[in-house]
Short mmCIF file of C-alpha atoms (C1' of nucleotides) in Angstrom, two decimals:
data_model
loop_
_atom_site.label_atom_id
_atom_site.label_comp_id
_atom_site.label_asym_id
_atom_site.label_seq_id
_atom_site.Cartn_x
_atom_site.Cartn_y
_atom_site.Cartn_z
CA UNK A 27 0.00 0.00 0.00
CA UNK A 28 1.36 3.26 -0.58
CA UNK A 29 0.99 6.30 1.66
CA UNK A 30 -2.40 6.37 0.80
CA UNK A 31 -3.87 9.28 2.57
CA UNK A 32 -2.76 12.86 2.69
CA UNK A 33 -5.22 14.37 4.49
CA UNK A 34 -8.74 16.01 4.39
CA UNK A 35 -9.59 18.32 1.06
CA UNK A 36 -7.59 20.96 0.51
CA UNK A 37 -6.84 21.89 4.23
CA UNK A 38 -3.20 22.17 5.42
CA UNK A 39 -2.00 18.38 6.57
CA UNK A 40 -1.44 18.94 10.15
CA UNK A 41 -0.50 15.63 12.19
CA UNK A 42 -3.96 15.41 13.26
CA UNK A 43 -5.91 15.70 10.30
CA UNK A 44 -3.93 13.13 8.94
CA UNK A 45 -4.02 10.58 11.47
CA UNK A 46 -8.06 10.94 11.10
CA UNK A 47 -7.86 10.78 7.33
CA UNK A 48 -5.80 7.48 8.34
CA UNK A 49 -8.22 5.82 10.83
CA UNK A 50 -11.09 6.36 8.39
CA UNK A 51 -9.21 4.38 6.18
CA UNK A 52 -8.56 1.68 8.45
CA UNK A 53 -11.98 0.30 8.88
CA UNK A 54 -15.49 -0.63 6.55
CA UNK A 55 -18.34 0.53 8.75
CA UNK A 56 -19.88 3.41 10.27
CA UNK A 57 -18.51 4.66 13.47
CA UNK A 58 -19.07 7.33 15.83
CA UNK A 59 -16.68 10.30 16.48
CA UNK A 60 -16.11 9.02 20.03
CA UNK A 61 -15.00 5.58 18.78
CA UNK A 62 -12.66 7.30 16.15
CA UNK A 63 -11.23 9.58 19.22
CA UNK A 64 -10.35 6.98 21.06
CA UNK A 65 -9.10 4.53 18.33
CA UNK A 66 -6.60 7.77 17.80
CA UNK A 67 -5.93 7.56 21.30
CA UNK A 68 -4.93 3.30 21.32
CA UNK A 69 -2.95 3.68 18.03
CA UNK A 70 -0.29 6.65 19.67
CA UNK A 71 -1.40 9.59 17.46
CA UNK A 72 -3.84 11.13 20.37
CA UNK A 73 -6.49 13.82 18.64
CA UNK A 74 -8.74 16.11 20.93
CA UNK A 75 -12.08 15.31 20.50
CA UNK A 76 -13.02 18.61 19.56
CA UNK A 77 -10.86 18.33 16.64
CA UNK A 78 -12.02 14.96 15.59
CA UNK A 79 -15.54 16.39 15.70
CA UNK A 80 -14.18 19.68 13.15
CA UNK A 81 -12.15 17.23 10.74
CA UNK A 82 -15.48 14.61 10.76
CA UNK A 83 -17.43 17.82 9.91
CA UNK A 84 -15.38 19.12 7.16
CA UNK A 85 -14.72 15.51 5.23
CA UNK A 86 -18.62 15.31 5.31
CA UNK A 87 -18.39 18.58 3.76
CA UNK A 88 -16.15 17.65 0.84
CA UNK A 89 -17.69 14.54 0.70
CA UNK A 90 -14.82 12.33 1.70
CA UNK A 91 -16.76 10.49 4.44
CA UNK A 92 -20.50 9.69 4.96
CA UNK A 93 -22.62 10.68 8.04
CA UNK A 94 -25.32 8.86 9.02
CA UNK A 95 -27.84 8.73 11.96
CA UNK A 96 -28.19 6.09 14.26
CA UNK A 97 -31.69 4.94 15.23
CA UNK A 98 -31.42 7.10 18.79
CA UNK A 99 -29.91 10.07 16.58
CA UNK A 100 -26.19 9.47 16.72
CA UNK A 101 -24.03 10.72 13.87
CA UNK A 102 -21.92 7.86 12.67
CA UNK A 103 -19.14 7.81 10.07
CA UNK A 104 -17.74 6.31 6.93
CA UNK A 105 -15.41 6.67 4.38
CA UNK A 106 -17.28 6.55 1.27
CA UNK A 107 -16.84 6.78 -2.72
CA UNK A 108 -17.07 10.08 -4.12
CA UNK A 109 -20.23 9.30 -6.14
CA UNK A 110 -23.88 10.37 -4.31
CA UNK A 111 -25.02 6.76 -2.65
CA UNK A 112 -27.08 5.45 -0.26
CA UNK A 113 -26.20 2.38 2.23
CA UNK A 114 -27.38 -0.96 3.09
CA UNK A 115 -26.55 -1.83 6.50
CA UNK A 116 -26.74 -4.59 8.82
CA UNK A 117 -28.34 -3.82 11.65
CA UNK A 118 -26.69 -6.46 13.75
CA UNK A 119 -22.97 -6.38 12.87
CA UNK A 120 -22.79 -2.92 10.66
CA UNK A 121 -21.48 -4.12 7.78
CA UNK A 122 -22.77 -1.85 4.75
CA UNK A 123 -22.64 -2.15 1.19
CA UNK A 124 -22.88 1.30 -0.67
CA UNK A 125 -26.16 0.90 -3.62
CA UNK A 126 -27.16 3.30 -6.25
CA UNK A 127 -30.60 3.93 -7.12
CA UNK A 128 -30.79 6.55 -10.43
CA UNK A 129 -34.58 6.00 -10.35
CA UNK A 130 -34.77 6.92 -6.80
CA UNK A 131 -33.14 10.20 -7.51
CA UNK A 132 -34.85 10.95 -10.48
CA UNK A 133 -37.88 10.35 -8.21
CA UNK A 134 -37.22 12.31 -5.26
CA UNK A 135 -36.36 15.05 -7.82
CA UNK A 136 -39.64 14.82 -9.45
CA UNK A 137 -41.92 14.73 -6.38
CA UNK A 138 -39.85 17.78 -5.04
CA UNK A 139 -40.65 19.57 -8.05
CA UNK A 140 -43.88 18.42 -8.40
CA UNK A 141 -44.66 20.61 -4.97
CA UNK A 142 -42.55 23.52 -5.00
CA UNK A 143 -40.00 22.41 -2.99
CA UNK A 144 -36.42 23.61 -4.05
CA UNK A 145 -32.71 22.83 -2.86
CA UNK A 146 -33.82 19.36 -2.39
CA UNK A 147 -31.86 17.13 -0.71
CA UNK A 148 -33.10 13.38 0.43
CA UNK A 149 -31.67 10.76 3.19
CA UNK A 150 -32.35 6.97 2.01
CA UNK A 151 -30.83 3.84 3.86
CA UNK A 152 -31.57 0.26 3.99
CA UNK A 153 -31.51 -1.74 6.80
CA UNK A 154 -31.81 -5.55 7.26
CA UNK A 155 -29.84 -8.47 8.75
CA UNK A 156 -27.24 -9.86 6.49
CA UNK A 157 -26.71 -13.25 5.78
CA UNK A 158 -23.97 -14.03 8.26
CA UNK A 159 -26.23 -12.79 11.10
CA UNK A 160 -28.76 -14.64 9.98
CA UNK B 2 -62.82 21.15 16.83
CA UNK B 3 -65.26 17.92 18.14
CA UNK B 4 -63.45 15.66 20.36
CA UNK B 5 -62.09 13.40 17.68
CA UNK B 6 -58.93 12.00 20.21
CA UNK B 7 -59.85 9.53 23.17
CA UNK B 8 -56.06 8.97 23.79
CA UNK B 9 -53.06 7.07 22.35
CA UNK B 10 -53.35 3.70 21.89
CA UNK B 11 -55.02 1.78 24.38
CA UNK B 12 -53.39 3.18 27.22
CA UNK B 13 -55.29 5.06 30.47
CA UNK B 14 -56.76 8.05 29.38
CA UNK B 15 -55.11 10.42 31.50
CA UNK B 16 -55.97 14.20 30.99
CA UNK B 17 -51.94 14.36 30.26
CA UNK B 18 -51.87 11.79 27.45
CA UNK B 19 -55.49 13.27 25.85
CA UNK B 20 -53.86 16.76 25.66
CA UNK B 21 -50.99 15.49 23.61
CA UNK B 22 -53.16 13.40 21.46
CA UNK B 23 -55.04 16.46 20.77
CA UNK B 24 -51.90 18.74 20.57
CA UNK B 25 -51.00 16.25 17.57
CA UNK B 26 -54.02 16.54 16.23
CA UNK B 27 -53.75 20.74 15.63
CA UNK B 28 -51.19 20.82 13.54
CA UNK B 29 -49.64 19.47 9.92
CA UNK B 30 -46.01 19.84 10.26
CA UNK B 31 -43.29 18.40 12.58
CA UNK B 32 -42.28 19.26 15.54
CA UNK B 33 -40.22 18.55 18.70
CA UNK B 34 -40.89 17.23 21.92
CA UNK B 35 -39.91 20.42 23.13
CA UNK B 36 -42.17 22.32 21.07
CA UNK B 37 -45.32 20.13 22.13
CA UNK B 38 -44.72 20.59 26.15
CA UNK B 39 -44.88 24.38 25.05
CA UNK B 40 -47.98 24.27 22.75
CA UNK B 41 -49.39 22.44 25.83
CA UNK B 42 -48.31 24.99 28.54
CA UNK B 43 -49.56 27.82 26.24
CA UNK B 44 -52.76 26.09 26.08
CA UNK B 45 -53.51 25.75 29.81
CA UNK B 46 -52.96 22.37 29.66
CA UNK B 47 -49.71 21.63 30.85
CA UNK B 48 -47.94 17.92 31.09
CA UNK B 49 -44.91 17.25 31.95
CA UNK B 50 -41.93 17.72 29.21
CA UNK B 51 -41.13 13.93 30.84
CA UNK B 52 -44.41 12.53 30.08
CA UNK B 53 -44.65 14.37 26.99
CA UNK B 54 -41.64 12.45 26.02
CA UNK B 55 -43.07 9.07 27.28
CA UNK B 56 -46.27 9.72 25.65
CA UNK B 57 -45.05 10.75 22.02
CA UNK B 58 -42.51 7.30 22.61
CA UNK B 59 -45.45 5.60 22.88
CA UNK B 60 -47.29 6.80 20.20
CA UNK B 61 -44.90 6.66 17.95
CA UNK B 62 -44.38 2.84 18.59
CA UNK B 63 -48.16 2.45 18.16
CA UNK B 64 -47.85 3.96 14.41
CA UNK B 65 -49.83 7.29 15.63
CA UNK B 66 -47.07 9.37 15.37
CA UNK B 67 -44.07 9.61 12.90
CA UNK B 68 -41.14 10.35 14.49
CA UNK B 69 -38.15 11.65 12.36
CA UNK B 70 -34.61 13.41 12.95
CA UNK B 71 -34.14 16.63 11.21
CA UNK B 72 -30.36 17.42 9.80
CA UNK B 73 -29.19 17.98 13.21
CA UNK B 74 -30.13 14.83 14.60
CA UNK B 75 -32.84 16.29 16.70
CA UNK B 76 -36.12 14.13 17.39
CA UNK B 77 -39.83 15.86 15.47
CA UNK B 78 -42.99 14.11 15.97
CA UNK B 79 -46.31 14.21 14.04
CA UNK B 80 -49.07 12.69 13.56
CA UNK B 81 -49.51 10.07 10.66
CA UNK B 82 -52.17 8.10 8.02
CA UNK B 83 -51.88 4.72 9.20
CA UNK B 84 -49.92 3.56 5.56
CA UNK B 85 -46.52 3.12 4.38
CA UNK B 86 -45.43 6.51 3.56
CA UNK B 87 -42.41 9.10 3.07
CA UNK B 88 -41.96 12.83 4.01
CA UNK B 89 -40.95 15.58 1.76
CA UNK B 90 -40.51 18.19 4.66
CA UNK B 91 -39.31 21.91 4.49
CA UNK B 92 -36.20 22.47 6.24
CA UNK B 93 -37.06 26.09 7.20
CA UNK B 94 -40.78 26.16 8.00
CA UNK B 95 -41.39 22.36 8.77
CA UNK B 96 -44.57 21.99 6.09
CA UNK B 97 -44.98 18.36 5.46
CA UNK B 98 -46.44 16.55 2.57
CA UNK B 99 -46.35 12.76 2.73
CA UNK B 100 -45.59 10.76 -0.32
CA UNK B 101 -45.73 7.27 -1.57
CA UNK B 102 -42.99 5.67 -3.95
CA UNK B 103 -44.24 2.02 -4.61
CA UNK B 104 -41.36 1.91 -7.17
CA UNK B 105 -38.82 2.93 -4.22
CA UNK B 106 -40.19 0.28 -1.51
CA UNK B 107 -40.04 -2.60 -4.59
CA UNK B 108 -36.24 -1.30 -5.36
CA UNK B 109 -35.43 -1.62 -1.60
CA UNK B 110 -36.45 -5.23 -1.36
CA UNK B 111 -35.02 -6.32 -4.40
CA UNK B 112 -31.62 -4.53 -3.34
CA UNK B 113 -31.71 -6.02 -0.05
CA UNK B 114 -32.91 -9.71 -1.16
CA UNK B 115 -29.90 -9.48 -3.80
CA UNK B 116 -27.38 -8.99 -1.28
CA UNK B 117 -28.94 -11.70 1.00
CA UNK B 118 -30.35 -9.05 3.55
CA UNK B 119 -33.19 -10.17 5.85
CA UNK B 120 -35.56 -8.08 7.58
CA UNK B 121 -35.48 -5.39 5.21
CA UNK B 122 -36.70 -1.92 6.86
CA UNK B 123 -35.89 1.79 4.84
CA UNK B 124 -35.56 5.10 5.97
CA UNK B 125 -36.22 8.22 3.31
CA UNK B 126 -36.91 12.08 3.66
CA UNK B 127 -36.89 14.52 1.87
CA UNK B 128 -36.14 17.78 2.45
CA UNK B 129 -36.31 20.87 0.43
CA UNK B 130 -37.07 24.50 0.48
CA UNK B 131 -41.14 24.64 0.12
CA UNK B 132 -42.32 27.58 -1.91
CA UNK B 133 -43.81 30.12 1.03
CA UNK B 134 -40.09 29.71 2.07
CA UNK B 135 -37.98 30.81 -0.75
"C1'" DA C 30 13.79 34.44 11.06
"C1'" DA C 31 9.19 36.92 11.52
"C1'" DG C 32 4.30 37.47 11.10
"C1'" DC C 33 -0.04 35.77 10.96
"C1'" DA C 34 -3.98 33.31 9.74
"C1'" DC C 35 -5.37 28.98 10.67
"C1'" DA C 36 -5.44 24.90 14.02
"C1'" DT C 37 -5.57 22.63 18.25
"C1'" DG C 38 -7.05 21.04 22.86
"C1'" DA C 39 -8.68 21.23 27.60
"C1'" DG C 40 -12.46 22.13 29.66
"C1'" DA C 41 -16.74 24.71 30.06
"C1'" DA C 42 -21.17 25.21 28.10
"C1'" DT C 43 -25.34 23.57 25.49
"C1'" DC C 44 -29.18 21.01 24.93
"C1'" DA C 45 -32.05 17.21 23.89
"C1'" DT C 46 -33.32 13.25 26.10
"C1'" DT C 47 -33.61 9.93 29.92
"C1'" DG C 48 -33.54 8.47 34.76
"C1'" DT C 49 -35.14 8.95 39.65
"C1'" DC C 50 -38.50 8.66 42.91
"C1'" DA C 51 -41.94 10.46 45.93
"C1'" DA C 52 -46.59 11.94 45.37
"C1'" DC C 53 -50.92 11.13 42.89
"C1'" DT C 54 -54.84 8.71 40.15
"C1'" DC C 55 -57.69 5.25 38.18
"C1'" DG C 56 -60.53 1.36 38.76
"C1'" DG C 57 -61.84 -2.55 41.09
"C1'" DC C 58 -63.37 -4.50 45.44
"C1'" DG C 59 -65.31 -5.05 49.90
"C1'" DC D 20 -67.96 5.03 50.18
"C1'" DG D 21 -63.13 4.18 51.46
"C1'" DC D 22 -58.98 1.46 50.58
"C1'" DC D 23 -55.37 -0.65 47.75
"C1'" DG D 24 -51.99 -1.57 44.11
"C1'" DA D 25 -50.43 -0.86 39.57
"C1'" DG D 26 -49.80 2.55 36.45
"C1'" DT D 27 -48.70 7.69 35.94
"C1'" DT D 28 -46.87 12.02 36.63
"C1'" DG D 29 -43.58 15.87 37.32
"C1'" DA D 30 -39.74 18.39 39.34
"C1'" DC D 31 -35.21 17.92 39.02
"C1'" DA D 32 -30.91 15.50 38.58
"C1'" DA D 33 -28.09 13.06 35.42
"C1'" DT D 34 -26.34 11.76 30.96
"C1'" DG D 35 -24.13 12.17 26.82
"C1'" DA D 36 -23.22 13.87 22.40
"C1'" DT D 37 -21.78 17.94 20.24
"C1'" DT D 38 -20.25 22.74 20.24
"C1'" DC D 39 -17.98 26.79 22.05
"C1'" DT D 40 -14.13 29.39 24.15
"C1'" DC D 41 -9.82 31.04 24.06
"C1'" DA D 42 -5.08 30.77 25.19
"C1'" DT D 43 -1.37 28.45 22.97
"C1'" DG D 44 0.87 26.08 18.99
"C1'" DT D 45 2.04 25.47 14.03
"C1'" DG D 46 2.27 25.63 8.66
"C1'" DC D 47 3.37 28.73 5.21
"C1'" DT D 48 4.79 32.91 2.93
"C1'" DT D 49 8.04 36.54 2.52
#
DNA sequence: AAGCACATGAGAATCATTGTCAACTCGGCG
DNA sequence: CGCCGAGTTGACAATGATTCTCATGTGCTT
């Protein structure tokens, strides 16, 4: 593997952006800004929390990592492909597959339209039990 | 206004829980527990912003309420036709308009079933800029 | 090397939501 | 009608995630 990861966007690479950028790389499924803090913490490249919580923010920004909301309203992260997405998850062990749906867009877009509504923007995920938790 | 709500679900009919049920019943939009315990102190009839909580929890798993988390993560509650159905909500003034996608909930399933994914469930909003707000 | 805008972190501050628990209420029963 | 127990309520404390503050540190540009 090469280097990898430089670090968020276009922001300067301080140590700690780039250990983040790194520990989203390291793992598949969505995660909570607490559990990334303290991963930082166990792997020697401690981050405040506050600042975990600012990079998180911005890479959702740029689109570098997904956020999504728990059942009881937690945000939760994930590195994600740079195309727009939506998620199947397992709602036992987490693990997520990323699915397209072009008609589902087109949809949403329509029915916005249809009512007025503009700057539309639309949250979609799956949830199920995979087969290994089956 | 007759007296259209006995209370939710078939719980005691306490004068707490039939004020909520009727506070859900005044308006279209959502809103948050926080807002209710107000509408209900404004209106002479105050409960509890605990037992509003309780109550709306209740309701909501009873299918009388929806219950869904705006950007922010923050909890709004209102009151729902008893079918499968999606929300295209304004993020400024809260107006509400629920939808139905039959070709959405079919795509779901088939995603799910293709990736061996039990139990399938879906989450989708979506949220624009309504008219009266632009 | 110097200056400075941007970054960081420790801890305080917010804020929605939940827990605690003593006081209260509903309905059934004698 | 009065009493009892389970279910309810509400004032307030407690939690917990996220954000804010602000003094201090650091990456670049000149």
């Amino acid at each position: 593997m090469t280097s990898t990861d430089p670090a968020p966007s276009g922001l300067r690479p301080t140590r700690q952006r780039i250990a983040v950028a790194e520990a989203m790389a390291s793992f598949d499924d969505f995660r909570s800004a607490q559990d990334i803090h303290e991963l930082l913490s166990r792997r020697g490249e401690p981050v405040g929390l506050a600042t975990v919580y600012r990079t998180l923010q911005r890479m959702v920004e740029s689109g570098e990592v997904d956020l999504l909301r728990t059942e009881d309203g937690e945000a939760s992260y994930r590195r994600c492909s740079d195309t727009h997405h939506h998620h199947l998850v397992c709602r036992t062990c987490g693990a997520t597959i990323e699915v397209e749906g072009p008609g589902v867009e087109r949809w949403t877009r329509a029915i916005a339209e249809e009512h007025g509504y503009a700057q539309v923007s639309h949250t979609l995920e799956i949830f199920g039990t995979c087969a290994a938790c089956r």
